[in-house]
Amino acid sequence: MAAARFSETVTGDVRDGVLVVTIDNPPVNALSADVRAGLMAALDHAKASADIVGVAVTGAGRIFIGGADIREFGKPPVEPHLPDVLDRIENFAKPVIAAINGAALGGGCEVALACHGRIAGEKASFGLPEVKLGIVPGAGGTQRLPRLIGIPAAIDMTGTGRSVKPEEAARLGLADKIAADPVTEAAQLARAVAGTPLRRTGALTVPVADAATVEAAANKVLSKARGQASPGEAVRLVRAAADMGLRDGLAEERATFIRLRDSREAAALRHVFFAERAAGKLDKLDGVAPREVKTVGIVGTGLMGAGIAVATLTAGYRVIGVEQTEEAAAAGRDRIAGMLDKAMQSGRLTAATRDQCLARLTVAADAGELAPADLVIEAVFDDLTVKTDLFRKLDGIVRADAVLATNTSYLNPDEIAAATAHPERVVGLHFFSPANIMRLTEVVDCKATAPDVLATALAFAKKLGKLPIVCGVTEGFIGNRIYSAYRREAEFMVEDGAEPQDVDAALEAWGFPMGIFAVNDMAGLEIAWAKRKRQAAMRDPKERYVEIPDRLCEAGRFGRKSGRGWYDYSSGHRAVDPQVTALIETARAAKGIVPRRFSSEEIVARLLKAMANEGSALLAEGIAARASDIDLVMINGYGFPAYKGGPMFASASPS
Ligand code: 3H9
């Protein structure tokens, strides 16, 4: 038979009696209605053709199947439904083997689970990431996976949503074999098992697991869920597989899937998913090619610079670090090497990659070494004179087409750019600490930044695996400006009668990993204090100003590192300090404020509103390109719970 077309996105060709079915639905071979219909038609064809002994299913391109089509969620469901397609595959008389060429995620993994065998290509990965979308697998994942790999491992995979590579999949029993050519191997397996009793996943008995191991696996997932519903539901369904027959288990799973799919949590996480895909895309950059970057200079190898160096090295770039003295250069190199070692010890890096990274690193005490750099990132002390002097000096060192990036948090990058001969090549790359771990990077589009310079910074940040958010010039950029508004509002409430511990408790109950006052203590109170003192003369006397943080600093309470801040840490953990309570009462009394009570709901509502209002101002000023970018900044940089969608999403659709 020549190639047959079963639908717009599904084709097949027969190779030695096996129908090789290929799903070609770019970009990720999602299981749209057309793909589902195509699979059904392919099965009809295989059933009707006496000379076809079996079926192999694979994906075109680098992905097997990326899952259900997320864009179809929220729309009326279209037949055939995925569970029915998988039921048909599992009960098909002829063998159906999955040839997993790339990622098999969500519904894609469920397709593989329903097949009678699974051959993993070297680039394959298996995962049920539904919890990351606020849902649970809806086509048998929670029932078939434990039948293949046991309850504890299935709890881990469905509860965390993590993907496994071929070797682990084979070890778990999820992949039958790893092959360089999974399609040929799958076709061979189909031929070999044709006519024999097939291994139908749904008919397997769930392996008996030790109760304590199951409990430990469940607790591990639940302890990280922090108020998010879907991980707990995934765990419940996997555990139920041990007690329920397949039919009942599938029915329970489907009902849970549908309930969660229509939940706020799922809507919020879908918003986050699409927000991440939209981030960093700007109409004005359409067709603009980034400049080529191979060698990156990093000036300053303190904690921030070293973190940036590690992220840059692990992305494959050559790095030239620069310090002011030989001693500082040696210390910087040690710091970077130490971070790479730590990444290796925690399994994030192999020894070979660490060695390759070190081979691509030089740290010198002479800025002249930066001459070959295509991009230079400064991570020196956040002082305007220091930075402008440096950029002026760089003008005389690097090529005219090299890009210069500043990692300033609070200074005006336009002023830094103005000090150089080529302000158009200056851009902001605001990393978050620790820069080798944190995904968020604000890419600052300065007044004079050339489009291809902005495109270069974005491409570079993406290559580092970061989540780059484009931002205009404003004090504190997107994140710190919203954070300031958030903190101001929290302080207003404390001055009006809320206790800091009540504010933190309300935020933590709502989903923040840490309340704002505890966060401030962790970051340290003295930097903001110094800034307030610098700005005191410029402050509008009519503007409301809460003096409590100043009083704390005057009392030597700089936060965690000094053992005391908004809380007392002398016992090793955060404790309410009567001295702080008294200090707050005195401050209220001095202003004649009669304290009033705040409910948790009011606290959270006011803080969300403060964030969203500041976000709206950033949009109106053109600093942020879209509301979803603001949500991503707060989620990835400031602990805003992803399953609440971010401040703009949460305030646009209040519960
Ligand atoms: C599920 O399966 C439920 C079932 O249990 C139950 C069913 C009954 N749908 O990420 P990329 C788009 S839930 C629609 O940049 P990469 C994406 O928006 C699903 N669209 O590519 C983007 O569009 P655009 C469980 C999707 O190569 C484009 O594809 N599955 C979907 O870096 C490229 O995306 C998941 O949660 C989708 N499922 O990474 C997997 N996936 O170009 C989610 C992607 O217009 N997907 N798009 O901006 C991923 O993790 C990654 O996309 C993947 C590829 C690893 C596949």
CSV table of C-alpha atoms in Angstrom, one decimal, residues 265-545:
chain,number,residue,atom,x,y,z
A,265,GLU,CA,-6.8,26.4,39.4
A,266,ALA,CA,-6.8,24.9,35.9
A,267,ALA,CA,-7.8,28.1,34.3
A,268,ALA,CA,-5.0,29.9,36.1
A,269,LEU,CA,-2.4,27.3,35.2
A,270,ARG,CA,-3.5,27.3,31.5
A,271,HIS,CA,-3.1,31.1,31.6
A,272,VAL,CA,0.4,30.6,32.9
A,273,PHE,CA,1.2,28.0,30.3
A,274,PHE,CA,0.2,30.3,27.4
A,275,ALA,CA,1.7,33.3,29.1
A,276,GLU,CA,5.1,31.6,29.1
A,277,ARG,CA,4.8,30.9,25.4
A,278,ALA,CA,3.9,34.5,24.7
A,279,ALA,CA,6.6,36.0,26.8
A,280,GLY,CA,9.5,37.6,25.0
A,281,LYS,CA,7.5,37.8,21.7
A,282,LEU,CA,7.2,41.3,20.4
A,283,ASP,CA,5.7,42.5,17.1
A,284,LYS,CA,8.5,45.0,16.7
A,285,LEU,CA,11.0,42.1,16.6
A,286,ASP,CA,9.3,40.2,13.8
A,287,GLY,CA,12.0,39.4,11.3
A,288,VAL,CA,14.8,40.9,13.4
A,289,ALA,CA,17.7,38.6,13.6
A,290,PRO,CA,19.7,38.5,16.8
A,291,ARG,CA,23.5,39.1,16.7
A,292,GLU,CA,25.6,36.0,17.0
A,293,VAL,CA,26.9,35.4,20.5
A,294,LYS,CA,29.6,32.9,21.3
A,295,THR,CA,31.8,34.6,23.9
A,296,VAL,CA,30.3,36.4,26.9
A,297,GLY,CA,32.2,38.8,29.1
A,298,ILE,CA,31.1,39.1,32.7
A,299,VAL,CA,32.4,42.0,34.7
A,300,GLY,CA,32.2,41.2,38.4
A,301,THR,CA,32.3,37.7,39.7
A,302,GLY,CA,30.6,38.1,43.1
A,303,LEU,CA,27.5,36.0,43.9
A,304,MET,CA,25.5,37.5,41.1
A,305,GLY,CA,28.2,37.5,38.4
A,306,ALA,CA,29.3,34.0,39.3
A,307,GLY,CA,25.7,32.8,39.0
A,308,ILE,CA,25.4,34.4,35.6
A,309,ALA,CA,28.7,32.8,34.6
A,310,VAL,CA,27.5,29.4,35.6
A,311,ALA,CA,24.2,29.8,33.7
A,312,THR,CA,26.2,31.0,30.7
A,313,LEU,CA,28.8,28.3,30.8
A,314,THR,CA,26.3,25.5,31.1
A,315,ALA,CA,24.4,26.9,28.1
A,316,GLY,CA,27.6,26.2,26.1
A,317,TYR,CA,29.1,29.7,25.8
A,318,ARG,CA,32.7,30.7,26.4
A,319,VAL,CA,33.0,33.1,29.4
A,320,ILE,CA,35.6,35.7,30.2
A,321,GLY,CA,35.2,36.9,33.7
A,322,VAL,CA,36.8,40.2,34.8
A,323,GLU,CA,37.7,41.4,38.2
A,324,GLN,CA,39.8,44.3,39.5
A,325,THR,CA,42.7,42.4,41.1
A,326,GLU,CA,44.4,39.1,40.6
A,327,GLU,CA,43.1,37.9,44.1
A,328,ALA,CA,39.5,38.8,43.2
A,329,ALA,CA,39.9,37.0,39.8
A,330,ALA,CA,41.2,33.9,41.6
A,331,ALA,CA,38.3,34.1,44.1
A,332,GLY,CA,35.8,34.6,41.3
A,333,ARG,CA,37.1,31.6,39.4
A,334,ASP,CA,36.9,29.5,42.6
A,335,ARG,CA,33.3,30.7,43.2
A,336,ILE,CA,32.2,29.7,39.7
A,337,ALA,CA,34.0,26.4,40.0
A,338,GLY,CA,32.4,25.8,43.4
A,339,MET,CA,28.9,26.4,42.0
A,340,LEU,CA,29.6,24.1,39.1
A,341,ASP,CA,30.7,21.4,41.6
A,342,LYS,CA,27.6,21.9,43.6
A,343,ALA,CA,25.5,21.5,40.4
A,344,MET,CA,27.4,18.3,39.7
A,345,GLN,CA,26.9,16.9,43.2
A,346,SER,CA,23.2,17.5,43.1
A,347,GLY,CA,23.0,15.7,39.7
A,348,ARG,CA,22.2,18.7,37.6
A,349,LEU,CA,25.5,18.5,35.7
A,350,THR,CA,27.7,15.5,34.7
A,351,ALA,CA,31.4,15.6,35.6
A,352,ALA,CA,32.2,15.8,31.9
A,353,THR,CA,30.0,18.9,31.4
A,354,ARG,CA,31.5,20.5,34.5
A,355,ASP,CA,35.0,20.0,33.0
A,356,GLN,CA,33.9,21.4,29.6
A,357,CYS,CA,32.5,24.4,31.4
A,358,LEU,CA,35.7,25.1,33.2
A,359,ALA,CA,37.7,24.7,30.0
A,360,ARG,CA,35.6,27.5,28.5
A,361,LEU,CA,36.1,29.8,31.4
A,362,THR,CA,38.8,32.4,32.0
A,363,VAL,CA,38.8,35.0,34.8
A,364,ALA,CA,41.2,37.9,34.4
A,365,ALA,CA,42.2,41.0,36.3
A,366,ASP,CA,42.4,43.0,33.1
A,367,ALA,CA,39.3,44.4,31.4
A,368,GLY,CA,41.3,44.4,28.1
A,369,GLU,CA,40.7,40.6,28.0
A,370,LEU,CA,37.1,41.4,27.1
A,371,ALA,CA,38.2,42.4,23.5
A,372,PRO,CA,36.8,39.2,21.8
A,373,ALA,CA,33.5,39.3,23.7
A,374,ASP,CA,30.3,39.4,21.6
A,375,LEU,CA,28.2,40.3,24.7
A,376,VAL,CA,29.4,41.8,28.0
A,377,ILE,CA,27.3,41.7,31.1
A,378,GLU,CA,28.2,43.9,34.0
A,379,ALA,CA,27.4,42.6,37.5
A,380,VAL,CA,29.4,45.1,39.5
A,381,PHE,CA,28.3,47.2,42.5
A,382,ASP,CA,25.0,48.9,41.9
A,383,ASP,CA,26.4,52.5,41.7
A,384,LEU,CA,25.8,54.8,38.8
A,385,THR,CA,29.3,56.2,38.7
A,386,VAL,CA,30.9,52.7,38.9
A,387,LYS,CA,28.7,51.5,36.0
A,388,THR,CA,29.0,54.5,33.7
A,389,ASP,CA,32.8,54.5,34.2
A,390,LEU,CA,32.9,50.8,33.3
A,391,PHE,CA,30.7,51.2,30.2
A,392,ARG,CA,32.8,54.1,28.9
A,393,LYS,CA,35.9,52.0,29.4
A,394,LEU,CA,34.3,49.1,27.5
A,395,ASP,CA,33.7,51.3,24.5
A,396,GLY,CA,37.4,51.4,24.0
A,397,ILE,CA,37.8,47.6,24.5
A,398,VAL,CA,35.1,45.6,22.7
A,399,ARG,CA,34.2,45.5,19.0
A,400,ALA,CA,31.7,48.1,17.8
A,401,ASP,CA,29.0,45.5,17.3
A,402,ALA,CA,29.3,43.8,20.7
A,403,VAL,CA,26.3,44.1,23.0
A,404,LEU,CA,26.6,45.6,26.5
A,405,ALA,CA,24.2,44.5,29.1
A,406,THR,CA,23.7,45.9,32.6
A,407,ASN,CA,22.4,43.8,35.5
A,408,THR,CA,21.4,46.8,37.5
A,409,SER,CA,18.3,46.4,39.8
A,410,TYR,CA,17.5,50.0,40.6
A,411,LEU,CA,19.6,52.3,38.5
A,412,ASN,CA,18.4,53.9,35.3
A,413,PRO,CA,19.9,51.9,32.4
A,414,ASP,CA,19.2,54.9,30.1
A,415,GLU,CA,21.7,56.9,32.1
A,416,ILE,CA,24.3,54.1,31.9
A,417,ALA,CA,23.7,53.8,28.1
A,418,ALA,CA,24.0,57.6,27.7
A,419,ALA,CA,27.5,57.4,29.1
A,420,THR,CA,28.7,55.3,26.1
A,421,ALA,CA,29.5,56.1,22.6
A,422,HIS,CA,26.9,53.6,21.3
A,423,PRO,CA,23.8,53.7,23.5
A,424,GLU,CA,22.0,51.6,20.9
A,425,ARG,CA,24.0,48.6,21.9
A,426,VAL,CA,23.1,48.8,25.6
A,427,VAL,CA,20.3,46.6,27.0
A,428,GLY,CA,19.3,45.6,30.6
A,429,LEU,CA,19.6,41.9,31.7
A,430,HIS,CA,18.2,41.9,35.1
A,431,PHE,CA,18.9,38.4,36.6
A,432,PHE,CA,17.4,37.2,39.8
A,433,SER,CA,19.6,35.7,42.5
A,434,PRO,CA,20.8,33.0,42.5
A,435,ALA,CA,21.2,33.6,38.8
A,436,ASN,CA,22.1,30.0,37.9
A,437,ILE,CA,18.9,28.8,39.4
A,438,MET,CA,16.2,31.4,39.0
A,439,ARG,CA,14.4,31.3,35.7
A,440,LEU,CA,13.1,34.9,35.6
A,441,THR,CA,15.1,37.5,33.7
A,442,GLU,CA,13.8,41.0,33.0
A,443,VAL,CA,15.2,42.2,29.7
A,444,VAL,CA,15.2,45.9,29.8
A,445,ASP,CA,14.5,47.7,26.5
A,446,CYS,CA,16.2,51.0,27.0
A,447,LYS,CA,15.3,54.3,25.2
A,448,ALA,CA,18.1,53.8,22.6
A,449,THR,CA,18.3,50.0,22.5
A,450,ALA,CA,18.4,48.8,18.9
A,451,PRO,CA,15.9,46.1,18.0
A,452,ASP,CA,18.6,43.5,17.1
A,453,VAL,CA,20.3,44.2,20.4
A,454,LEU,CA,17.0,43.5,22.2
A,455,ALA,CA,16.6,40.4,20.1
A,456,THR,CA,20.1,39.3,21.0
A,457,ALA,CA,19.4,39.7,24.7
A,458,LEU,CA,16.2,37.7,24.4
A,459,ALA,CA,17.8,34.9,22.4
A,460,PHE,CA,20.7,34.7,24.9
A,461,ALA,CA,18.4,34.5,27.9
A,462,LYS,CA,16.3,31.8,26.2
A,463,LYS,CA,19.4,29.8,25.4
A,464,LEU,CA,20.2,30.0,29.1
A,465,GLY,CA,16.9,28.3,29.8
A,466,LYS,CA,15.6,31.5,31.4
A,467,LEU,CA,12.1,33.0,31.1
A,468,PRO,CA,12.8,36.5,29.6
A,469,ILE,CA,10.3,39.2,30.2
A,470,VAL,CA,10.7,42.4,28.2
A,471,CYS,CA,10.4,45.6,30.3
A,472,GLY,CA,10.7,49.3,29.7
A,473,VAL,CA,12.8,51.6,31.9
A,474,THR,CA,11.3,52.4,35.3
A,475,GLU,CA,12.6,52.3,38.8
A,476,GLY,CA,12.8,48.7,40.0
A,477,PHE,CA,11.5,47.4,36.6
A,478,ILE,CA,8.3,45.3,36.6
A,479,GLY,CA,9.0,43.1,39.6
A,480,ASN,CA,10.4,45.5,42.1
A,481,ARG,CA,7.9,48.2,41.3
A,482,ILE,CA,5.0,45.9,42.0
A,483,TYR,CA,6.8,44.5,45.0
A,484,SER,CA,7.2,48.1,46.4
A,485,ALA,CA,3.5,48.7,46.0
A,486,TYR,CA,2.7,45.4,47.7
A,487,ARG,CA,5.0,46.1,50.6
A,488,ARG,CA,3.6,49.7,51.0
A,489,GLU,CA,0.1,48.3,51.2
A,490,ALA,CA,1.1,45.7,53.7
A,491,GLU,CA,2.8,48.3,55.9
A,492,PHE,CA,-0.3,50.5,55.7
A,493,MET,CA,-2.4,47.7,57.0
A,494,VAL,CA,0.1,47.1,59.8
A,495,GLU,CA,0.0,50.7,60.8
A,496,ASP,CA,-3.8,50.6,60.7
A,497,GLY,CA,-4.1,47.6,63.0
A,498,ALA,CA,-3.1,44.3,61.3
A,499,GLU,CA,-0.2,42.5,62.9
A,500,PRO,CA,2.7,41.5,60.6
A,501,GLN,CA,2.2,37.8,61.6
A,502,ASP,CA,-1.5,38.1,60.6
A,503,VAL,CA,-0.6,39.5,57.2
A,504,ASP,CA,2.0,36.7,56.6
A,505,ALA,CA,-0.4,34.1,57.8
A,506,ALA,CA,-3.2,35.3,55.4
A,507,LEU,CA,-0.7,35.3,52.5
A,508,GLU,CA,0.6,31.9,53.3
A,509,ALA,CA,-2.8,30.4,53.8
A,510,TRP,CA,-3.7,31.9,50.4
A,511,GLY,CA,-0.7,30.1,48.7
A,512,PHE,CA,2.4,32.3,49.0
A,513,PRO,CA,5.3,30.1,50.3
A,514,MET,CA,6.2,33.0,52.6
A,515,GLY,CA,4.5,36.1,53.8
A,516,ILE,CA,5.8,39.5,52.9
A,517,PHE,CA,7.3,40.4,56.2
A,518,ALA,CA,9.1,37.1,56.5
A,519,VAL,CA,10.4,37.7,53.0
A,520,ASN,CA,11.7,41.1,53.9
A,521,ASP,CA,13.5,39.7,56.9
A,522,MET,CA,15.1,37.1,54.6
A,523,ALA,CA,16.2,39.7,52.1
A,524,GLY,CA,17.4,42.1,54.8
A,525,LEU,CA,15.9,45.5,55.8
A,526,GLU,CA,18.9,47.7,55.6
A,527,ILE,CA,19.2,48.2,51.8
A,528,ALA,CA,15.7,49.6,51.5
A,529,TRP,CA,16.3,51.7,54.6
A,530,ALA,CA,19.4,53.2,53.1
A,531,LYS,CA,17.4,54.0,49.9
A,532,ARG,CA,14.6,55.6,51.9
A,533,LYS,CA,17.2,57.8,53.7
A,534,ARG,CA,18.7,58.9,50.4
A,535,GLN,CA,15.2,59.7,49.0
A,536,ALA,CA,13.9,61.4,52.2
A,537,ALA,CA,14.5,64.9,51.0
A,538,MET,CA,12.6,64.3,47.7
A,539,ARG,CA,9.6,62.7,49.4
A,540,ASP,CA,6.3,64.4,49.0
A,541,PRO,CA,5.3,65.4,52.6
A,542,LYS,CA,1.7,64.8,51.8
A,543,GLU,CA,2.4,61.1,50.8
A,544,ARG,CA,1.6,58.5,53.5
A,545,TYR,CA,4.8,57.2,55.0
